[in-house]
Amino acid sequence: MYTNILTSQNDGITQITINRPLKLNALNKETIQELHAAIRVADLDAETKVIIITGSGEKAFVAGADISEFADFSVSEGGNLAAKGQELLFDFVANLSTPVIAAVNGFALGGGLELAMAAHFRIASDNAKMGLPEVSLGLIPGYGGTQRLSELVGKGRAMEMIMTAGMIDANQALQYGLVNHVTTQEELIPLAEKLAGKIIRNSSVAIGAAIKSVNAAYTDGVNGYQVEIEQFGNCFGTEDFKEGTTAFLEKRKPSFPGK
Ligand code: COA
């Protein structure tokens, strides 16, 4: 069904694997479109409670946007590339109501790190290397990297990483708070699945409301506290809220309908 990605669904988790290992899973236009389509399908699928995104092979998560595709672009084509990519993939992932975990299994550079940063959180294998090398190509990050790296690691560290075009290893990323956990390559997907398992036990409607509220803290012109109040209030109208509170009072585990 897809040319550049693999998808599988099991136990409430949809795993999406970017599968262009010979090009270190670089994001060409077709891959971005396929990722959009697969993530949309997973988000609408009632059986999918968590999405894990990773890269195929042992070397790379994603080594960036596909440089061969935009090497001869004009100013307007360049602007369009960033706008379309942000809309189809990076903002789309960041604002999804289904939680997205990036399992960074190797190089996450440029658009690759930007994709990982658009996910709701990240874990990495110990061979991972992360960076935004765009200025070494005469570019800047265009898929949200200047904004999200600053949010995640702070302005000074983001400035250093972007200006030097350097890479940091998994342990430094952990120290920076760019990734939440580091493990071996073999244990990476099992760890993502274990974290997904903890998420799946909870109300998916409440999680969607939490994602909206947390994201509001990073959206210009929006009062995050006000968004939190509205989302908190909305929870009281959900079946998940009735089930969660009833189960607690009845001293049993909840079985959330997800509505
Ligand atoms: N776009 C297009 N092709 C890419 C790519 C990218 N971002 N990253 C890697 N590739 C391709 C290489 O061109 C090469 O293809 P080929 O075998 O047909 O020549 C293949 O993937 C393997 O990469 P290679 O460079 O040979 O691997 P390496 O182990 O020597 O180096 C990297 C790995 C990640 C350091 C190096 O590939 C690299 O610097 N990539 C670009 C990173 C980047 O600048 N990303 C930001 C883009 S905006």
Short mmCIF file of C-alpha atoms and ligand atoms in Angstrom, two decimals:
data_model
loop_
_atom_site.label_atom_id
_atom_site.label_comp_id
_atom_site.label_asym_id
_atom_site.label_seq_id
_atom_site.Cartn_x
_atom_site.Cartn_y
_atom_site.Cartn_z
CA MET A 1 0.00 0.00 0.00
CA TYR A 2 2.88 2.43 0.78
CA THR A 3 6.23 2.67 -1.01
CA ASN A 4 8.39 4.34 1.64
CA ILE A 5 6.86 3.36 4.97
CA LEU A 6 5.75 0.20 6.78
CA THR A 7 2.82 0.09 9.18
CA SER A 8 1.70 -2.52 11.69
CA GLN A 9 -1.03 -2.55 14.32
CA ASN A 10 -0.98 -4.57 17.52
CA ASP A 11 -2.37 -4.24 21.07
CA GLY A 12 -3.58 -0.67 20.58
CA ILE A 13 -0.30 0.50 19.02
CA THR A 14 0.28 1.47 15.41
CA GLN A 15 3.96 1.39 14.51
CA ILE A 16 5.00 3.43 11.48
CA THR A 17 8.48 2.71 10.16
CA ILE A 18 10.10 5.00 7.62
CA ASN A 19 11.61 2.58 5.18
CA ARG A 20 14.20 4.03 2.81
CA PRO A 21 17.28 2.58 4.52
CA LEU A 22 19.53 3.04 1.48
CA LYS A 23 18.86 6.79 1.72
CA LEU A 24 19.03 6.72 5.53
CA ASN A 25 15.24 7.18 5.53
CA ALA A 26 15.51 10.73 4.15
CA LEU A 27 12.12 12.45 3.85
CA ASN A 28 11.21 13.00 0.23
CA LYS A 29 7.87 14.45 -0.82
CA GLU A 30 6.27 11.05 -1.29
CA THR A 31 7.38 9.87 2.16
CA ILE A 32 5.91 12.98 3.79
CA GLN A 33 2.60 12.35 1.98
CA GLU A 34 2.60 8.69 2.98
CA LEU A 35 3.39 9.56 6.61
CA HIS A 36 0.51 12.04 6.62
CA ALA A 37 -1.86 9.41 5.22
CA ALA A 38 -0.76 6.65 7.61
CA ILE A 39 -0.85 8.89 10.67
CA ARG A 40 -4.33 10.11 9.70
CA VAL A 41 -5.55 6.52 9.30
CA ALA A 42 -4.08 5.59 12.70
CA ASP A 43 -5.61 8.67 14.36
CA LEU A 44 -9.08 7.80 13.03
CA ASP A 45 -8.70 4.10 13.91
CA ALA A 46 -10.56 3.33 17.16
CA GLU A 47 -8.15 0.44 17.83
CA THR A 48 -5.07 2.70 17.78
CA LYS A 49 -4.35 4.37 21.12
CA VAL A 50 -0.67 5.21 20.57
CA ILE A 51 1.48 5.73 17.46
CA ILE A 52 5.19 4.85 17.46
CA ILE A 53 7.34 6.31 14.68
CA THR A 54 10.76 4.86 13.97
CA GLY A 55 13.23 4.30 11.11
CA SER A 56 14.16 1.06 9.40
CA GLY A 57 17.65 -0.37 9.53
CA GLU A 58 20.23 0.08 12.25
CA LYS A 59 21.76 3.32 11.14
CA ALA A 60 19.13 6.01 10.89
CA PHE A 61 15.85 7.28 12.22
CA VAL A 62 15.73 9.89 9.44
CA ALA A 63 18.85 11.65 8.03
CA GLY A 64 16.87 14.73 7.05
CA ALA A 65 14.77 16.08 4.25
CA ASP A 66 15.82 14.61 0.89
CA ILE A 67 18.46 17.08 -0.28
CA SER A 68 18.35 15.77 -3.87
CA GLU A 69 14.73 16.93 -4.20
CA PHE A 70 15.18 20.60 -3.36
CA ALA A 71 18.73 21.36 -4.57
CA ASP A 72 17.47 23.53 -7.46
CA PHE A 73 14.47 25.16 -5.75
CA SER A 74 13.67 28.90 -6.02
CA VAL A 75 12.78 31.19 -3.10
CA SER A 76 9.04 30.58 -3.51
CA GLU A 77 9.48 26.83 -3.97
CA GLY A 78 11.61 26.75 -0.81
CA GLY A 79 8.97 28.61 1.20
CA ASN A 80 6.32 26.31 -0.17
CA LEU A 81 8.32 23.20 0.76
CA ALA A 82 8.49 24.32 4.39
CA ALA A 83 4.84 25.41 4.54
CA LYS A 84 3.49 22.22 2.99
CA GLY A 85 5.74 19.99 5.10
CA GLN A 86 4.76 21.72 8.33
CA GLU A 87 1.07 21.45 7.46
CA LEU A 88 1.11 17.84 6.26
CA LEU A 89 3.46 16.30 8.79
CA PHE A 90 5.13 18.33 11.52
CA ASP A 91 2.22 20.44 12.82
CA PHE A 92 -0.11 17.58 12.02
CA VAL A 93 1.83 15.23 14.33
CA ALA A 94 2.31 17.83 17.07
CA ASN A 95 -1.43 18.56 17.21
CA LEU A 96 -2.67 15.00 16.84
CA SER A 97 -4.99 13.87 19.64
CA THR A 98 -3.49 10.34 19.50
CA PRO A 99 -0.15 10.28 21.36
CA VAL A 100 2.90 9.92 19.11
CA ILE A 101 6.21 8.55 20.45
CA ALA A 102 9.36 8.91 18.33
CA ALA A 103 11.72 5.95 18.78
CA VAL A 104 14.99 7.44 17.51
CA ASN A 105 17.12 4.50 16.40
CA GLY A 106 20.12 6.24 14.78
CA PHE A 107 20.77 9.51 12.92
CA ALA A 108 17.98 12.06 13.45
CA LEU A 109 19.19 15.05 11.46
CA GLY A 110 17.44 18.07 10.02
CA GLY A 111 13.89 17.04 9.12
CA GLY A 112 14.49 13.80 11.03
CA LEU A 113 15.10 15.58 14.31
CA GLU A 114 12.25 17.94 13.44
CA LEU A 115 9.93 14.95 13.02
CA ALA A 116 11.11 13.48 16.34
CA MET A 117 10.55 16.88 17.99
CA ALA A 118 7.04 17.15 16.53
CA ALA A 119 6.19 13.85 18.28
CA HIS A 120 4.77 14.20 21.78
CA PHE A 121 7.93 12.74 23.30
CA ARG A 122 11.07 10.93 22.26
CA ILE A 123 13.19 7.97 23.32
CA ALA A 124 16.49 7.00 21.72
CA SER A 125 18.87 4.09 21.25
CA ASP A 126 22.42 4.58 22.50
CA ASN A 127 23.82 4.88 18.94
CA ALA A 128 21.51 7.82 18.10
CA LYS A 129 22.97 11.08 16.84
CA MET A 130 20.87 14.22 16.66
CA GLY A 131 21.37 17.60 15.05
CA LEU A 132 20.09 20.35 12.80
CA PRO A 133 22.87 20.63 10.17
CA GLU A 134 20.96 22.92 7.76
CA VAL A 135 23.33 25.91 8.01
CA SER A 136 26.08 23.65 6.65
CA LEU A 137 23.95 23.51 3.47
CA GLY A 138 23.23 27.24 3.37
CA LEU A 139 19.76 26.66 4.82
CA ILE A 140 17.98 26.88 8.14
CA PRO A 141 15.63 24.30 9.66
CA GLY A 142 12.25 24.75 7.92
CA TYR A 143 10.06 22.09 9.49
CA GLY A 144 9.68 23.79 12.88
CA GLY A 145 13.19 23.06 14.14
CA THR A 146 14.11 26.60 15.18
CA GLN A 147 10.97 26.74 17.33
CA ARG A 148 10.73 23.24 18.77
CA LEU A 149 14.44 22.80 19.57
CA SER A 150 14.37 26.04 21.55
CA GLU A 151 11.26 24.88 23.41
CA LEU A 152 12.78 21.51 24.26
CA VAL A 153 16.39 22.33 25.14
CA GLY A 154 16.35 26.10 25.73
CA LYS A 155 17.45 28.98 23.52
CA GLY A 156 21.20 28.88 24.19
CA ARG A 157 21.61 25.17 23.49
CA ALA A 158 19.37 25.43 20.41
CA MET A 159 21.41 28.35 19.10
CA GLU A 160 24.65 26.40 19.60
CA MET A 161 23.32 23.24 17.93
CA ILE A 162 21.89 25.18 14.97
CA MET A 163 24.91 27.49 14.47
CA THR A 164 27.55 24.76 14.76
CA ALA A 165 25.46 22.31 12.67
CA GLY A 166 26.89 19.72 15.06
CA MET A 167 25.48 16.44 16.30
CA ILE A 168 24.86 15.42 19.89
CA ASP A 169 24.82 11.81 21.03
CA ALA A 170 22.01 10.04 22.86
CA ASN A 171 23.39 10.73 26.33
CA GLN A 172 23.79 14.41 25.67
CA ALA A 173 20.25 14.48 24.24
CA LEU A 174 19.09 12.84 27.48
CA GLN A 175 20.95 15.42 29.54
CA TYR A 176 19.40 18.22 27.44
CA GLY A 177 15.89 16.77 27.90
CA LEU A 178 15.59 16.28 24.16
CA VAL A 179 14.85 12.58 24.71
CA ASN A 180 13.22 11.07 27.79
CA HIS A 181 15.02 7.70 27.89
CA VAL A 182 18.04 6.03 26.28
CA THR A 183 18.36 2.29 25.82
CA THR A 184 20.02 -0.24 23.50
CA GLN A 185 18.87 -0.61 19.93
CA GLU A 186 17.29 -4.03 20.70
CA GLU A 187 15.37 -2.62 23.64
CA LEU A 188 14.19 0.55 21.89
CA ILE A 189 10.86 -0.68 20.45
CA PRO A 190 10.09 -2.81 23.54
CA LEU A 191 10.62 0.32 25.67
CA ALA A 192 8.36 2.37 23.37
CA GLU A 193 5.74 -0.38 23.65
CA LYS A 194 6.07 -0.47 27.43
CA LEU A 195 5.52 3.29 27.64
CA ALA A 196 2.63 3.01 25.17
CA GLY A 197 1.12 0.29 27.39
CA LYS A 198 1.07 2.69 30.34
CA ILE A 199 -0.63 5.35 28.19
CA ILE A 200 -3.22 2.93 26.80
CA ARG A 201 -4.59 2.15 30.26
CA ASN A 202 -5.78 5.77 30.57
CA SER A 203 -8.64 7.70 28.99
CA SER A 204 -7.80 8.51 25.37
CA VAL A 205 -10.27 11.42 25.41
CA ALA A 206 -8.56 12.92 28.45
CA ILE A 207 -5.15 12.39 26.83
CA GLY A 208 -6.32 14.26 23.73
CA ALA A 209 -7.48 17.13 25.95
CA ALA A 210 -4.13 17.11 27.78
CA ILE A 211 -2.19 17.29 24.50
CA LYS A 212 -4.27 20.31 23.41
CA SER A 213 -3.70 22.04 26.73
CA VAL A 214 0.06 21.39 26.90
CA ASN A 215 0.47 22.53 23.28
CA ALA A 216 -1.43 25.74 24.11
CA ALA A 217 1.52 26.76 26.28
CA TYR A 218 3.61 26.98 23.11
CA THR A 219 1.07 28.63 20.81
CA ASP A 220 1.27 32.39 20.33
CA GLY A 221 -1.87 34.38 21.06
CA VAL A 222 -3.50 31.59 23.04
CA ASN A 223 -4.00 31.66 26.80
CA GLY A 224 -2.96 28.17 27.86
CA TYR A 225 -4.63 28.47 31.27
CA GLN A 226 -7.92 29.31 29.54
CA VAL A 227 -7.53 26.35 27.18
CA GLU A 228 -6.85 24.12 30.20
CA ILE A 229 -10.03 25.38 31.93
CA GLU A 230 -12.13 24.65 28.83
CA GLN A 231 -10.59 21.22 28.26
CA PHE A 232 -10.94 20.35 31.96
CA GLY A 233 -14.62 21.33 31.85
CA ASN A 234 -15.24 19.30 28.68
CA CYS A 235 -13.91 16.16 30.39
CA PHE A 236 -16.95 16.23 32.71
CA GLY A 237 -19.18 15.56 29.69
CA THR A 238 -17.38 12.40 28.59
CA GLU A 239 -18.22 8.75 29.18
CA ASP A 240 -14.56 8.20 30.11
CA PHE A 241 -14.96 10.59 33.05
CA LYS A 242 -18.06 8.74 34.30
CA GLU A 243 -16.25 5.41 33.97
CA GLY A 244 -12.99 6.63 35.53
CA THR A 245 -14.60 8.16 38.61
CA THR A 246 -17.15 5.33 39.02
CA ALA A 247 -14.42 2.69 38.78
CA PHE A 248 -12.35 4.53 41.40
CA LEU A 249 -15.29 4.72 43.81
CA GLU A 250 -16.13 1.06 43.17
CA LYS A 251 -12.47 0.13 43.78
CA ARG A 252 -12.04 -1.53 40.37
CA LYS A 253 -9.94 -0.86 37.28
CA PRO A 254 -11.63 1.41 34.71
CA SER A 255 -12.57 0.16 31.28
CA PHE A 256 -12.63 3.36 29.25
CA PRO A 257 -14.97 3.50 26.24
CA GLY A 258 -12.78 6.25 24.72
CA LYS A 259 -15.71 8.63 24.32
N1 COA B 1 18.97 13.52 1.58
C1 COA B 1 19.19 12.73 0.54
N2 COA B 1 19.98 11.64 0.60
C2 COA B 1 20.56 11.35 1.77
C3 COA B 1 20.37 12.15 2.92
C4 COA B 1 19.53 13.28 2.79
N3 COA B 1 19.27 14.09 3.82
N4 COA B 1 21.10 11.63 3.94
C5 COA B 1 21.71 10.54 3.44
N5 COA B 1 21.40 10.38 2.13
C6 COA B 1 21.85 9.33 1.22
C7 COA B 1 23.27 9.56 0.75
O1 COA B 1 23.29 10.46 -0.34
C8 COA B 1 23.67 8.17 0.36
O2 COA B 1 23.07 7.85 -0.88
P1 COA B 1 23.94 7.09 -2.04
O3 COA B 1 24.37 5.80 -1.40
O4 COA B 1 22.96 6.93 -3.15
O5 COA B 1 25.07 8.01 -2.34
C9 COA B 1 22.99 7.30 1.40
O6 COA B 1 21.92 8.09 1.92
C10 COA B 1 23.88 6.89 2.55
O7 COA B 1 24.45 8.07 3.12
P2 COA B 1 26.03 8.30 3.32
O8 COA B 1 26.26 9.77 3.36
O9 COA B 1 26.79 7.50 2.32
O10 COA B 1 26.23 7.66 4.78
P3 COA B 1 27.38 8.02 5.82
O11 COA B 1 27.30 6.98 6.88
O12 COA B 1 28.67 8.26 5.15
O13 COA B 1 26.92 9.44 6.45
C11 COA B 1 25.35 11.04 7.37
C12 COA B 1 25.75 9.54 7.22
C13 COA B 1 23.97 11.06 8.04
C14 COA B 1 26.37 11.75 8.24
C15 COA B 1 25.28 11.71 5.98
O14 COA B 1 24.47 10.90 5.14
C16 COA B 1 24.70 13.09 5.96
O15 COA B 1 25.37 14.05 6.35
N6 COA B 1 23.45 13.24 5.47
C17 COA B 1 22.80 14.52 5.31
C18 COA B 1 22.35 15.07 6.67
C19 COA B 1 21.74 16.44 6.49
O16 COA B 1 22.38 17.42 6.17
N7 COA B 1 20.42 16.51 6.73
C20 COA B 1 19.69 17.74 6.69
C21 COA B 1 19.00 17.89 5.40
S1 COA B 1 18.12 19.44 5.34
#
